[in-house]
Structure formats: structure tokens, C-alpha cells
Coordinates of C-alpha atoms in Angstrom, one line a residue:
M1 CA 0.0 0.0 0.0
E2 CA 1.5 3.3 -1.1
V3 CA 0.3 6.8 0.2
E4 CA 0.9 9.8 -1.9
L5 CA 0.9 13.3 -0.3
I6 CA -0.9 16.1 -2.1
K7 CA 0.0 19.3 -0.4
A8 CA -2.6 22.0 0.2
H9 CA -2.4 25.4 -1.3
D10 CA -1.6 28.4 0.9
S11 CA -4.5 30.8 0.8
F12 CA -2.1 33.7 0.3
D13 CA 0.5 32.2 -2.0
G14 CA -1.1 33.5 -5.1
S15 CA -2.6 30.2 -6.1
A16 CA -5.5 29.7 -3.5
R17 CA -8.6 27.7 -4.0
R18 CA -9.8 30.4 -6.3
K19 CA -7.6 30.3 -9.4
I20 CA -6.4 33.9 -9.2
E21 CA -2.8 35.2 -9.3
R22 CA -3.3 38.1 -6.9
L23 CA -5.5 38.7 -3.8
R24 CA -7.9 41.6 -3.9
V25 CA -7.3 43.4 -0.6
A26 CA -9.2 46.2 1.1
A27 CA -8.5 48.0 4.4
Y28 CA -11.0 49.1 7.1
C29 CA -10.3 52.1 9.3
R30 CA -12.4 53.7 12.0
V31 CA -12.1 56.4 14.7
S32 CA -14.7 57.1 17.4
T33 CA -14.7 60.9 17.6
D34 CA -13.9 63.9 15.5
D35 CA -11.3 65.2 17.9
E36 CA -8.2 66.7 16.2
D37 CA -5.9 63.9 17.4
Q38 CA -8.2 61.2 16.2
I39 CA -8.7 62.8 12.8
K40 CA -4.9 62.8 12.4
S41 CA -4.9 59.2 13.3
Y42 CA -7.6 58.5 10.8
N43 CA -5.8 60.2 8.0
S44 CA -2.6 58.4 8.9
M45 CA -4.3 55.0 8.8
V46 CA -5.9 55.7 5.4
T47 CA -2.5 56.8 4.0
H48 CA -0.7 53.9 5.6
Y49 CA -3.0 51.1 4.3
T50 CA -3.3 52.6 0.8
E51 CA 0.5 52.5 0.5
L52 CA 0.8 49.1 2.1
I53 CA -1.6 47.4 -0.3
K54 CA -0.4 49.1 -3.4
N55 CA 3.3 48.4 -2.7
N56 CA 2.6 44.6 -2.3
K57 CA 2.9 43.0 -5.8
E58 CA 0.8 40.0 -4.7
W59 CA -2.2 42.2 -3.8
I60 CA -4.7 44.2 -5.8
F61 CA -5.9 47.4 -4.1
S62 CA -9.7 47.1 -3.6
G63 CA -10.2 50.3 -1.7
I64 CA -10.2 51.9 1.7
Y65 CA -13.4 51.7 3.8
A66 CA -13.4 54.2 6.5
D67 CA -15.9 55.4 9.2
K68 CA -15.2 58.7 10.9
A69 CA -16.5 59.8 14.3
I70 CA -18.7 56.6 14.7
T71 CA -18.7 54.2 17.6
G72 CA -17.6 50.7 17.2
T73 CA -20.2 49.1 19.5
K74 CA -23.0 49.2 16.9
V75 CA -22.6 48.0 13.3
D76 CA -25.8 49.5 11.9
K77 CA -24.5 53.0 12.3
R78 CA -21.3 52.3 10.3
E79 CA -22.2 52.8 6.6
E80 CA -18.7 52.1 5.3
F81 CA -18.5 48.9 7.3
Q82 CA -21.8 47.7 5.9
R83 CA -20.6 48.6 2.4
L84 CA -17.4 46.6 3.0
I85 CA -19.3 43.5 4.1
Q86 CA -21.7 43.8 1.1
D87 CA -18.8 44.0 -1.3
C88 CA -17.3 40.9 0.3
M89 CA -20.6 39.0 -0.1
D90 CA -20.6 40.1 -3.8
G91 CA -17.2 38.5 -4.3
K92 CA -15.2 41.7 -4.9
I93 CA -12.8 41.3 -2.0
D94 CA -10.5 38.4 -0.9
M95 CA -9.0 39.8 2.3
I96 CA -9.6 42.7 4.8
I97 CA -6.9 44.4 6.7
A98 CA -7.7 46.2 10.0
K99 CA -5.3 47.9 12.4
S100 CA -6.7 46.0 15.5
L101 CA -9.7 44.2 16.8
P102 CA -11.2 47.4 18.5
R103 CA -11.0 49.2 15.1
F104 CA -13.0 46.4 13.5
A105 CA -15.6 46.2 16.3
R106 CA -15.9 46.7 20.0
N107 CA -18.8 44.2 20.3
T108 CA -17.7 40.6 20.8
L109 CA -20.8 39.2 19.2
D110 CA -20.5 41.5 16.1
T111 CA -16.8 40.5 15.7
L112 CA -17.5 36.8 15.8
K113 CA -20.6 37.1 13.6
Y114 CA -18.9 38.9 10.7
V115 CA -15.6 37.0 11.0
R116 CA -17.5 33.7 10.7
M117 CA -19.6 35.0 7.9
L118 CA -16.5 36.0 5.9
K119 CA -14.7 32.8 6.7
E120 CA -17.5 30.8 5.1
R121 CA -16.7 32.6 1.9
N122 CA -13.0 32.0 2.3
I123 CA -12.4 35.7 3.0
A124 CA -9.7 36.5 5.6
V125 CA -9.6 39.3 8.1
Y126 CA -6.1 40.2 9.2
F127 CA -5.6 42.3 12.4
E128 CA -2.2 44.0 12.2
V129 CA -1.6 44.7 15.8
E130 CA -2.6 41.3 17.1
K131 CA -1.2 39.5 14.1
I132 CA -4.3 37.3 13.7
N133 CA -5.4 35.9 10.4
T134 CA -8.9 34.5 10.8
L135 CA -8.4 31.8 8.1
K136 CA -5.3 30.5 9.7
D137 CA -5.7 31.2 13.5
G138 CA -8.4 29.9 15.7
E139 CA -11.2 31.9 17.4
F140 CA -10.0 31.5 21.0
L141 CA -7.4 34.3 21.1
M142 CA -9.6 36.5 18.9
T143 CA -12.6 36.0 21.3
I144 CA -10.5 37.0 24.4
L145 CA -9.1 40.1 22.7
S146 CA -12.5 41.1 21.4
S147 CA -14.0 40.7 24.9
V148 CA -11.2 42.9 26.3
A149 CA -12.1 45.6 23.7
Q150 CA -15.7 45.4 24.7
Q151 CA -14.8 45.7 28.4
E152 CA -12.8 48.8 27.7
V153 CA -15.9 50.4 26.3
E154 CA -18.0 49.4 29.3
N155 CA -15.3 50.7 31.7
T156 CA -15.1 54.0 29.8
S157 CA -18.9 54.3 29.9
A158 CA -18.9 53.8 33.6
Y159 CA -16.3 56.5 34.2
V160 CA -18.2 58.9 31.9
K161 CA -21.5 58.2 33.7
K162 CA -19.9 58.7 37.1
G163 CA -18.4 62.0 35.9
L164 CA -21.7 63.2 34.6
K165 CA -23.4 62.4 37.9
M166 CA -20.8 64.4 39.8
K167 CA -21.5 67.4 37.6
M168 CA -25.2 67.0 38.2
K169 CA -24.6 66.8 41.9
R170 CA -22.7 70.1 41.7
G171 CA -25.6 71.7 39.9
E172 CA -23.9 71.9 36.5
L173 CA -25.9 71.6 33.3
V174 CA -25.4 68.3 31.5
G175 CA -26.6 67.7 28.0
F176 CA -28.5 71.1 27.7
Q177 CA -28.2 72.9 24.4
G178 CA -31.0 75.4 24.8
C179 CA -34.8 75.2 24.3
L180 CA -37.6 77.4 23.1
G181 CA -37.6 80.7 25.1
Y182 CA -34.0 80.3 26.4
D183 CA -30.5 80.8 24.9
Y184 CA -27.6 78.8 26.2
D185 CA -24.1 80.4 26.6
V186 CA -21.5 77.6 26.1
E187 CA -18.7 79.6 27.8
T188 CA -20.5 80.7 31.0
K189 CA -22.8 77.6 30.9
S190 CA -25.7 79.8 31.8
I191 CA -29.2 80.3 30.2
S192 CA -31.0 83.5 29.5
I193 CA -34.5 84.3 28.3
N194 CA -35.1 84.7 24.6
E195 CA -38.1 87.0 24.5
E196 CA -39.2 86.0 21.1
G197 CA -39.5 82.4 22.1
A198 CA -40.8 83.3 25.6
V199 CA -43.9 84.9 24.0
V200 CA -44.8 81.5 22.4
V201 CA -44.2 79.7 25.6
R202 CA -46.5 82.0 27.6
Y203 CA -49.1 81.7 24.9
I204 CA -49.0 77.8 25.1
F205 CA -49.4 77.8 28.9
D206 CA -52.2 80.5 28.9
R207 CA -54.2 78.5 26.3
Y208 CA -53.6 75.2 28.0
V209 CA -54.7 76.5 31.4
A210 CA -57.7 78.1 29.8
G211 CA -58.9 74.7 28.6
A212 CA -57.5 74.3 25.1
G213 CA -56.0 70.9 24.2
S214 CA -52.6 70.3 22.8
T215 CA -53.8 69.6 19.2
M216 CA -55.8 72.8 19.1
I217 CA -52.8 74.9 20.4
A218 CA -50.6 73.3 17.8
R219 CA -53.0 74.2 15.1
E220 CA -53.2 77.8 16.3
L221 CA -49.4 78.1 16.4
N222 CA -49.1 76.8 12.9
E223 CA -51.8 79.2 11.7
Q224 CA -49.9 82.1 13.3
G225 CA -46.7 81.0 11.5
H226 CA -44.7 79.9 14.5
L227 CA -42.3 77.0 14.2
T228 CA -40.5 74.8 16.8
T229 CA -36.8 75.3 17.6
R230 CA -35.9 72.8 15.0
G231 CA -37.9 74.6 12.3
N232 CA -40.7 72.1 12.2
P233 CA -44.5 72.6 12.4
W234 CA -46.1 72.3 15.8
T235 CA -47.7 69.0 16.8
S236 CA -49.6 67.8 19.9
S237 CA -46.5 66.1 21.3
S238 CA -44.3 69.2 20.8
V239 CA -46.9 71.3 22.7
M240 CA -47.0 68.8 25.6
G241 CA -43.1 68.9 25.6
I242 CA -43.4 72.6 26.5
I243 CA -46.1 72.0 29.1
N244 CA -44.1 69.2 30.8
N245 CA -40.8 71.2 30.9
E246 CA -40.0 72.4 34.4
K247 CA -37.3 74.8 33.0
Y248 CA -40.0 77.4 32.2
K249 CA -40.7 77.9 36.0
G250 CA -37.0 78.4 36.7
D251 CA -36.1 74.9 37.8
I252 CA -34.1 72.1 36.1
L253 CA -34.4 68.3 36.5
L254 CA -31.2 66.5 35.5
G255 CA -31.1 62.8 34.7
K256 CA -34.4 62.5 33.0
T257 CA -33.2 59.6 30.8
F258 CA -30.4 57.0 31.2
T259 CA -28.4 54.7 28.9
V260 CA -29.2 51.0 29.6
D261 CA -25.8 49.8 28.4
P262 CA -22.9 51.1 26.2
I263 CA -23.3 48.4 23.6
S264 CA -27.0 48.8 22.6
K265 CA -26.9 52.5 23.6
R266 CA -30.7 52.2 24.3
R267 CA -32.0 55.2 26.3
L268 CA -35.0 55.0 28.5
E269 CA -37.0 57.4 30.6
N270 CA -35.6 57.5 34.1
L271 CA -38.4 56.3 36.4
G272 CA -36.2 55.8 39.4
E273 CA -33.7 53.3 38.0
E274 CA -30.9 56.0 38.3
D275 CA -30.4 59.0 40.5
R276 CA -32.0 62.3 39.4
Y277 CA -31.1 65.8 40.5
Y278 CA -33.6 68.6 40.8
I279 CA -32.2 72.2 40.9
H280 CA -34.6 74.8 42.3
D281 CA -34.5 78.5 41.2
H282 CA -31.7 77.8 38.8
H283 CA -32.5 80.6 36.3
E284 CA -35.1 83.3 35.5
P285 CA -38.5 81.8 34.9
I286 CA -40.8 82.6 32.0
I287 CA -44.0 81.6 33.7
T288 CA -45.0 81.6 37.4
E289 CA -44.8 78.4 39.4
E290 CA -48.5 78.6 40.1
Q291 CA -49.4 78.7 36.4
F292 CA -47.0 75.7 35.8
E293 CA -48.7 73.7 38.6
R294 CA -52.1 74.5 37.3
A295 CA -51.1 73.2 33.9
Q296 CA -49.7 70.0 35.5
E297 CA -52.9 69.5 37.4
M298 CA -54.9 69.8 34.2
R299 CA -52.6 67.4 32.5
R300 CA -52.9 64.9 35.3
R301 CA -56.7 65.3 35.2
R302 CA -56.8 64.5 31.5
N303 CA -54.2 61.7 31.5
G304 CA -54.3 60.0 34.9
N305 CA -57.9 59.1 35.7
R306 CA -59.9 56.2 34.4
K307 CA -63.7 55.9 34.4
C308 CA -65.6 52.7 35.4
G309 CA -66.0 50.4 32.4
V310 CA -62.9 51.6 30.6
T311 CA -60.8 48.7 29.2
P312 CA -57.5 48.5 31.2
G313 CA -54.6 50.0 29.3
K314 CA -56.8 52.3 27.2
R315 CA -57.5 56.0 27.8
E316 CA -60.7 57.8 27.1
K317 CA -60.5 60.7 24.7
F318 CA -60.7 64.1 26.1
S319 CA -62.3 66.3 23.5
R320 CA -62.7 70.0 24.1
Q321 CA -63.8 70.9 20.6
F322 CA -67.1 72.1 22.0
A323 CA -68.1 73.7 25.3
F324 CA -70.0 70.6 26.5
S325 CA -67.5 68.0 25.3
C326 CA -66.8 65.5 28.0
M327 CA -68.8 67.6 30.5
V328 CA -72.3 66.3 29.9
E329 CA -73.3 63.0 31.6
C330 CA -76.4 60.9 31.3
G331 CA -78.5 60.9 34.5
F332 CA -79.8 57.3 33.9
C333 CA -76.7 55.3 32.9
G334 CA -73.8 57.6 33.8
S335 CA -72.3 57.6 30.2
N336 CA -71.2 60.7 28.5
L337 CA -73.3 62.5 25.9
S338 CA -72.0 63.1 22.5
R339 CA -72.7 65.8 20.0
R340 CA -74.8 64.8 16.9
R341 CA -76.4 66.6 14.0
W342 CA -79.9 65.7 12.9
H343 CA -81.1 66.5 9.4
S344 CA -77.7 68.0 8.6
G345 CA -78.5 68.2 4.9
S346 CA -81.8 70.1 5.2
K347 CA -83.2 73.3 6.5
Y348 CA -84.4 71.3 9.6
K349 CA -80.9 70.6 10.8
K350 CA -80.5 70.5 14.6
T351 CA -77.6 70.0 17.0
I352 CA -78.4 67.7 19.9
W353 CA -76.5 65.9 22.7
Q354 CA -77.4 62.2 23.1
C355 CA -76.3 59.4 25.4
V356 CA -73.3 57.5 24.0
K357 CA -74.5 54.1 25.3
S358 CA -77.9 54.6 23.7
T359 CA -76.5 55.6 20.3
K360 CA -73.6 53.0 20.1
E361 CA -74.9 50.0 21.9
G362 CA -78.7 50.3 21.3
K363 CA -81.7 52.1 22.8
R364 CA -82.5 49.1 25.0
F365 CA -79.3 49.8 27.1
C366 CA -80.5 53.2 28.1
P367 CA -84.2 53.5 27.1
D368 CA -85.0 56.5 29.2
S369 CA -82.5 58.9 27.7
K370 CA -83.5 61.4 25.0
G371 CA -81.6 63.7 22.7
I372 CA -81.6 67.3 24.1
P373 CA -80.9 70.3 21.8
E374 CA -77.6 72.1 22.4
Q375 CA -79.3 75.5 22.7
V376 CA -81.6 74.2 25.5
I377 CA -78.5 73.4 27.6
E378 CA -77.1 76.9 26.8
E379 CA -80.4 78.6 27.8
A380 CA -80.7 76.5 31.0
F381 CA -77.2 77.5 32.0
I382 CA -78.0 81.2 31.5
E383 CA -81.0 80.8 33.8
S384 CA -79.0 78.9 36.4
Y385 CA -76.3 81.5 36.3
R386 CA -78.8 84.3 36.7
M387 CA -80.3 82.7 39.7
L388 CA -76.9 82.2 41.2
C389 CA -75.9 85.8 40.8
N390 CA -79.2 87.5 41.6
D391 CA -82.0 85.6 43.4
N392 CA -79.7 83.9 45.9
K393 CA -76.7 86.2 46.0
D394 CA -76.8 86.7 49.8
V395 CA -77.0 83.0 50.5
L396 CA -74.3 82.2 48.0
E397 CA -71.9 84.8 49.3
E398 CA -72.4 83.4 52.8
F399 CA -71.8 79.9 51.5
L400 CA -68.6 80.9 49.8
K401 CA -67.4 82.8 52.9
R402 CA -67.9 79.8 55.1
T403 CA -66.2 77.5 52.6
E404 CA -63.2 79.8 52.4
K405 CA -63.0 79.9 56.2
A406 CA -63.1 76.1 56.5
L407 CA -60.4 75.8 53.8
G408 CA -58.3 78.4 55.5
E409 CA -58.0 76.5 58.7
N410 CA -54.6 74.7 58.8
S411 CA -55.6 71.5 60.7
I412 CA -54.1 69.3 58.0
E413 CA -50.9 71.3 57.9
D414 CA -50.6 70.9 61.7
Q415 CA -51.0 67.1 61.4
L416 CA -48.5 67.0 58.6
H417 CA -46.0 68.8 60.7
K418 CA -46.5 66.4 63.6
L419 CA -46.2 63.3 61.4
K420 CA -42.9 64.6 59.9
K421 CA -41.5 65.1 63.4
S422 CA -42.7 61.7 64.4
I423 CA -40.9 60.1 61.4
D424 CA -37.7 61.9 62.3
K425 CA -37.9 60.7 65.9
V426 CA -38.6 57.0 65.0
S427 CA -35.7 57.1 62.4
L428 CA -33.4 58.5 65.1
K429 CA -34.5 55.7 67.5
R430 CA -33.7 53.1 64.9
K431 CA -30.2 54.6 64.3
K432 CA -29.5 54.7 68.1
L433 CA -30.7 51.1 68.4
L434 CA -28.4 49.9 65.7
D435 CA -25.4 51.8 67.3
N436 CA -26.1 50.1 70.6
Y437 CA -26.3 46.7 69.0
L438 CA -23.1 47.2 67.1
K439 CA -21.4 48.3 70.4
G440 CA -22.6 45.2 72.1
I441 CA -24.8 47.1 74.6
I442 CA -28.0 45.1 73.7
E443 CA -28.5 41.5 72.6
Q444 CA -29.4 40.5 69.0
D445 CA -32.9 39.2 69.9
I446 CA -33.8 42.4 71.7
Y447 CA -32.4 44.5 68.8
E448 CA -34.4 42.5 66.2
E449 CA -37.7 42.6 68.1
T450 CA -37.4 46.4 68.9
D451 CA -36.3 47.2 65.3
V452 CA -39.4 45.4 63.8
E453 CA -41.7 47.4 66.1
L454 CA -40.0 50.7 65.1
K455 CA -40.1 49.8 61.4
T456 CA -43.8 49.0 61.6
E457 CA -44.5 52.3 63.4
L458 CA -42.4 54.1 60.7
T459 CA -44.3 52.5 57.9
N460 CA -47.7 53.3 59.4
T461 CA -46.7 56.9 60.0
R462 CA -45.4 57.4 56.5
A463 CA -48.7 56.0 55.1
K464 CA -50.7 58.5 57.2
L465 CA -48.3 61.3 56.0
E466 CA -48.9 60.3 52.3
Y467 CA -52.7 60.3 52.8
L468 CA -52.7 63.7 54.5
Q469 CA -50.4 65.1 51.9
Q470 CA -52.9 64.0 49.2
Q471 CA -55.7 65.7 51.1
S472 CA -53.6 68.9 51.4
D473 CA -53.0 68.9 47.7
E474 CA -56.7 68.4 47.0
K475 CA -57.5 71.2 49.4
S476 CA -55.1 73.6 47.6
S477 CA -56.7 72.6 44.3
L478 CA -60.1 73.4 45.8
Q479 CA -59.0 76.8 47.0
R480 CA -57.8 77.7 43.5
R481 CA -61.0 76.6 41.9
L482 CA -63.0 78.5 44.5
S483 CA -61.0 81.6 43.7
D484 CA -61.7 81.1 40.0
F485 CA -65.4 80.7 40.7
K486 CA -65.6 83.9 42.7
K487 CA -63.6 85.8 40.0
A488 CA -66.0 84.6 37.3
L489 CA -69.0 85.6 39.3
S490 CA -67.7 89.1 40.2
H491 CA -66.7 89.9 36.6
N492 CA -69.8 88.6 34.9
E493 CA -72.8 89.4 37.0
V494 CA -75.1 89.7 34.0
L495 CA -75.1 87.0 31.3
E496 CA -77.3 87.8 28.2
E497 CA -76.1 84.9 26.1
F498 CA -74.1 81.7 26.6
D499 CA -70.4 82.3 27.3
R500 CA -68.1 79.3 27.0
G501 CA -65.4 81.0 29.1
I502 CA -67.7 81.6 32.1
F503 CA -69.3 78.1 31.7
E504 CA -65.9 76.3 31.8
S505 CA -64.6 78.4 34.7
I506 CA -67.4 77.6 37.2
V507 CA -69.1 74.4 36.0
E508 CA -67.7 71.0 36.9
K509 CA -70.3 68.8 35.2
V510 CA -73.7 68.8 33.6
I511 CA -76.1 65.9 34.2
V512 CA -79.0 65.4 31.7
G513 CA -82.0 63.3 32.8
G514 CA -83.1 62.1 36.2
L515 CA -86.1 61.9 38.5
D516 CA -88.3 64.9 39.3
E517 CA -89.7 65.7 42.8
D518 CA -92.5 63.2 42.4
G519 CA -90.2 60.4 41.4
N520 CA -91.1 60.4 37.7
K521 CA -88.5 60.1 35.0
D522 CA -87.6 63.4 33.4
P523 CA -85.2 62.9 30.4
Y524 CA -84.9 66.7 30.0
K525 CA -84.0 67.5 33.6
I526 CA -80.7 69.4 33.6
T527 CA -78.4 69.4 36.7
F528 CA -75.5 71.9 36.8
I529 CA -72.8 70.9 39.3
Y530 CA -70.5 73.9 40.0
K531 CA -66.8 73.6 41.0
T532 CA -67.6 74.7 44.6
G533 CA -69.8 71.7 45.0
F534 CA -73.0 73.7 44.5
K535 CA -75.8 71.8 42.6
N536 CA -78.6 73.4 40.7
E537 CA -81.4 71.4 39.0
I538 CA -83.8 72.6 36.3
G539 CA -86.7 70.3 35.4
N540 CA -88.3 69.8 32.0
A541 CA -85.7 72.1 30.4
K542 CA -86.8 71.4 26.8
E543 CA -90.4 72.5 27.5
R544 CA -89.1 75.7 29.1
F545 CA -86.3 76.7 26.7
G546 CA -86.9 74.7 23.6
K547 CA -89.6 76.7 22.1
S548 CA -87.6 79.9 21.8
S549 CA -84.9 78.3 19.8
G550 CA -87.1 77.7 16.7
I551 CA -86.7 74.9 14.2
G552 CA -83.2 74.0 13.2
D553 CA -80.1 76.1 13.6
K554 CA -81.0 79.0 11.3
V555 CA -82.5 81.2 14.1
K556 CA -79.4 81.4 16.3
K557 CA -75.9 80.0 15.8
M558 CA -74.9 77.8 18.7
C559 CA -72.7 79.8 21.0
S560 CA -70.9 76.6 22.1
D561 CA -69.9 75.7 18.6
I562 CA -66.3 75.9 17.7
S563 CA -67.0 78.3 14.8
D564 CA -68.1 81.3 16.9
E565 CA -66.0 83.9 18.6
V566 CA -65.3 81.9 21.7
K567 CA -63.2 79.5 19.5
G568 CA -60.2 80.9 21.3
V569 CA -60.9 78.9 24.5
C570 CA -61.6 75.6 22.9
S571 CA -59.4 72.7 22.0
D572 CA -59.3 69.7 19.6
V573 CA -59.2 66.0 20.3
S574 CA -56.2 64.6 22.2
L575 CA -55.8 61.3 23.9
N576 CA -56.6 62.3 27.5
T577 CA -59.1 61.6 30.1
C578 CA -61.9 63.9 31.4
G579 CA -63.1 64.5 34.9
D580 CA -61.0 64.0 38.0
G581 CA -63.5 63.9 40.9
S582 CA -61.1 65.8 43.2
I583 CA -63.8 68.1 44.3
D584 CA -65.8 65.2 45.6
I585 CA -62.9 63.8 47.6
A586 CA -61.9 67.2 49.0
Y587 CA -65.4 68.0 50.1
K588 CA -66.0 64.6 51.7
A589 CA -62.7 64.9 53.6
L590 CA -63.6 68.5 54.6
I591 CA -67.1 67.6 55.8
T592 CA -65.9 64.5 57.7
E593 CA -63.5 66.7 59.7
K594 CA -65.8 69.7 60.2
V595 CA -69.1 68.5 61.7
Q596 CA -70.3 72.0 62.6
Y597 CA -69.4 73.3 59.2
F598 CA -71.4 70.4 57.6
Q599 CA -74.5 71.3 59.7
Y600 CA -74.2 74.9 58.6
F601 CA -73.7 73.8 55.0
Q602 CA -76.9 71.8 55.1
H603 CA -78.8 74.7 56.6
L604 CA -77.6 77.0 53.8
L605 CA -78.5 74.6 51.0
S606 CA -81.9 74.0 52.6
A607 CA -82.6 77.7 52.4
L608 CA -81.3 77.7 48.9
K609 CA -83.6 74.8 48.0
T610 CA -86.6 76.7 49.3
K611 CA -85.9 79.7 47.2
F612 CA -85.2 77.6 44.1
R613 CA -88.4 75.7 44.3
Q614 CA -90.2 79.0 43.9
K615 CA -88.5 79.2 40.5
N616 CA -89.4 75.6 39.5
C617 CA -85.9 74.3 40.6
S618 CA -84.3 72.7 43.6
A619 CA -80.9 72.6 45.3
E620 CA -79.3 70.0 47.6
N621 CA -75.8 69.2 48.7
Y622 CA -73.4 67.5 46.3

């Protein structure tokens, strides 16, 4: 038996598996930043590899592929690298030269992925510093060196992140390049008001607090010819970006987002995963803190609450296109009323408000509700407002006076102060207990038993503090709403026609339908619930106010329609929620604590009820 040896061809001896005389060689170069030193290194690498390949008689120069100022952790951002791989797949290149593994990629998975992909096509990658040829050498050493390159990136990222946090802790601006209404000085690292942009910011906050939605504000800004700081048209999200920005009240929150890891570079909103730093009174504000908080309260009201029956994970739409949008409720099933047009193509056209459940799910689900003309609701409000301001002015003023007095008492603030002191004391006790245990003064079992008791006491006290803090916030909200209510009444004592601004400033909700005094169902009973908790009922409103409106809309244009002169205080549709119910909570808490006030409150409303019955209405507590 005779064995004959047939020697293999060297891949780089000019007679490789592919029958070619010379290898087609390309070089890949990359630098991470556009610093002057790195740009010099970049130019040097390009020149070096161009000369190296062209001076080798066994190689054919196939080009230099170079990415400048691009990180090596993500391949999809490197256009030249992607072009290089594609040319290799198309059979245009036989070998790639790179200075080192980190220049090729700083991601271990990417390095192995593309090296193996090229190896399958008999394409070599030669790393000059490490002297590794992927067709001749194994993956073990390459994997270790690639992992070291990735670890360097992770270490550098950790150092940079730590440095940024130290800057934030010192109150230095990090990542801020200016925003609408402010100019940023790079040298002094300070921000100053840009009056041209500040006018737009104030307009946005004024309109939002007045009740306009983000979509409507965006449309108004576009109609006025205003653009964002990037020169784009305004959208709902860009308007909400202004509303949510604490910089406009003079404060700065640093650390709003964070990078998950330096490889994927994915950034997420910081919801407590990383430290944040809030700097108070950092610069001159464009709006007052009170106006900013009112805007946030309105945003939370629209976004945060859910109504019964809403599918989890979905929000109801908050539409303020019309005055009664999201404010009119069915008195029989509790659903909202929607605006509809009857006979819209004829002279008998009429605008009515009808129960959503009845129209969408079928009449059998809310059989007692009826469509009520929009003008009837307007006229009913005018009548209710007149009675508030004239017939019962003395009783109403006394009611508001008593409410302000009750809200002015600082019993909740006193309790908050006591609870905070109690928390400090318990925390100090736990600290002393731990010190005594570490010094050996008390035994372990005594320490553990006492610490559990103190921890339980601390948890309960903090829960009480959180509850009272919520009540205090609701009380402050109620005080502001009461102030707005009084302001609206004092400035508009006579109301000849429906005014959307006045309606929105003092009315919390409108209920259509219910039972009359005899217990009979009245689908045209209208109940106005004011923001002070006052409740006014008008029975059989269609019979009383429907006749004067005539047939159709041709007699009088609806004052609550978006097309009339009160368009300035309306808004379009945005994905928000309507109704917060904070008045109910605040009043319940207030009445629970103030028994004497509750009795006087009942007495006042009883007197009010007697007077209203003389006008075919009634009043009772809400």
C-alpha cells in the first residue's frame, strides 16, 4: 500500500482555492470621535494602508473603507463597514486588513458574527496589531481580545457616567443645548430668556390652562406662522413637551433619561432606576410656578384618571372641541353625551346631545334617555347662572365665605408637621438602636424585636403622611377653583347669552336626565354641578327653553360651537381623560373633619332649596 501526499495550497501564496494570481485586498479604518488627534490618526491610517496594499505586488488594491466619528459598538451606524461586508458578499474582496480588533468592532458578538460570515466565503480578516489571520488562526485568542475591547468600552462608559453624575450633583448643566424661550451660553454655561420664544411659551401655557387641548394649540401656532426650535410645524407632542418642561418655571431636572448599556446604547426614561437631581430656582422663569402647577394639574386630570367600564390599558378621549364636550353626563346610565347633527343636509338641521350608550350599543341599554338640543342646555345655564348671581346672592356669598373659612384652617398642615416630626424621631431611635447593637450594649434578639416594632411604626406613620399630603394637595386645588369661581361671578354678574369661558370656569359637570320631585323620570332635567360643590337642578328644560330656539339652527348660531367667537378657548381632540373627581374627595374629607361646618352647610342649602323651588328648581348638597 502506497500513500501519496498532495500538499494543500496556501491561501495567500497567489494560487489559492480560487484560481487567481493576486489577492484583492481592502482595508477598514475607524475612529470614534472627530477630535483633532483622532482625525490625524484617521488620515494616517488611510494613507498607511493605501501605500501598504499598493506596494505589495501580490495584492490588488480594492479600496479603503473608513468610518469617521462613529462608535464601534453598533454595526448598523457604520455605513462604510456595511458597504465593505456587502462587497465581500458580492465577491469583490478576498482579504480585509484592519489595524486591530477594536478598530474592526468593540462588540464581541459582532466581531464573531462577521468573521465567521466572511470565513464561510474564504475571505480572511487580518488584524495587524494582534497578528491574527482569521483563516489560519483559531477563534480562542480573537474572542478573548475582542472581549477585552468590549470591556474597555464598558469601563469608559462607567467612568463617563460617574463624571456626569458628579457634575449634576454640583448643579452643572449636563446635555442642555437650549430650548424654546431660552438661549444657552456655552462659555459661561448659563441660560437667559429669549423674549421672542418666551412669547410663544407663555401663549401655550395660557391657552392650556384656559382649557385648550394640545392639538388645538398646535393648530393655532401653525396658523400664526410659528415653528419649533428645529424649524418644524407644531404637533400635539411638541406642545406637551413645552407643558411638561420644568425649565419654564426656573427649575431644572437633571437625569431624565439614562443609557441602559454602552453596547446597545438604548436610552429609557428614568423612572427611578438611576439618580436624578432637581435644581430649584436655577434661572429666571418665563411663567409663574402657580401657572405651571395648574397646567400639570390639568394634564394629570386629563391623563391620569380612568372611568368605570374603561378597558384596562386604554384611555378615554378628552375632547374640548365644543363647550359641552366630556362635561355632559347621562343621568340614567352615567355615560357621556356626544354631539350629533340631525337632518344636517336640510333646513331642519338641529344639533343635539345624546347618550353614547344609547347611540352606540342600542336604545335598550339606556331606554329613558332622550336627545336634548344644544341650545336648550345653553339657555338652561344662563337661567341657572342668573339665579346664582341675583336671586340667591346673599345665601351664595355666605356659603362661599364659610367655605373659604373652612379651607383656610390649617388643621391638615398641623397634622402633617406632627407626622414629619414623628418620622424623624422614629428614624433616630432606629439609628441609636443599631449603634447600641453594634457596640454590644444590647442583645441580638432584643435588637431585632425592637427594630421590627419601630419599622412597623415608621411604615404606618409614612402611610398617614402620604394620605394627609394628598388631602392637602386636594385642598389647595379646591382653594384655587373656589378663587376662579368667585372671580368669574364678580366679573360677569349679567349674562345675556351663553359664554363658554364663564361656563368652563365655574361648572364642573352637567347631568341630563333624572327623577323629578314626584319620582317620575324626566329625560330633559338638567343638573349643573358647580366647582364649589353647589348643585342646581332645572326640570323639564326642553319645554321651558326649547320653544324659543325655533326649528333648526338657522334662528341662532350655537354659542358653544367651535366656529363662533369663543373659539379661542376651545381645543381639539387629544388622547386624554376627562373628569378628576377631586372636588368630591376634597369635600368629603372636609365635611368629615368639620361636623359643625357640615351642619351649617346643610342649613344654607336647605334655604337655597326653598328659594329655588319658587323658580321651579331645587338645590341640595353634592
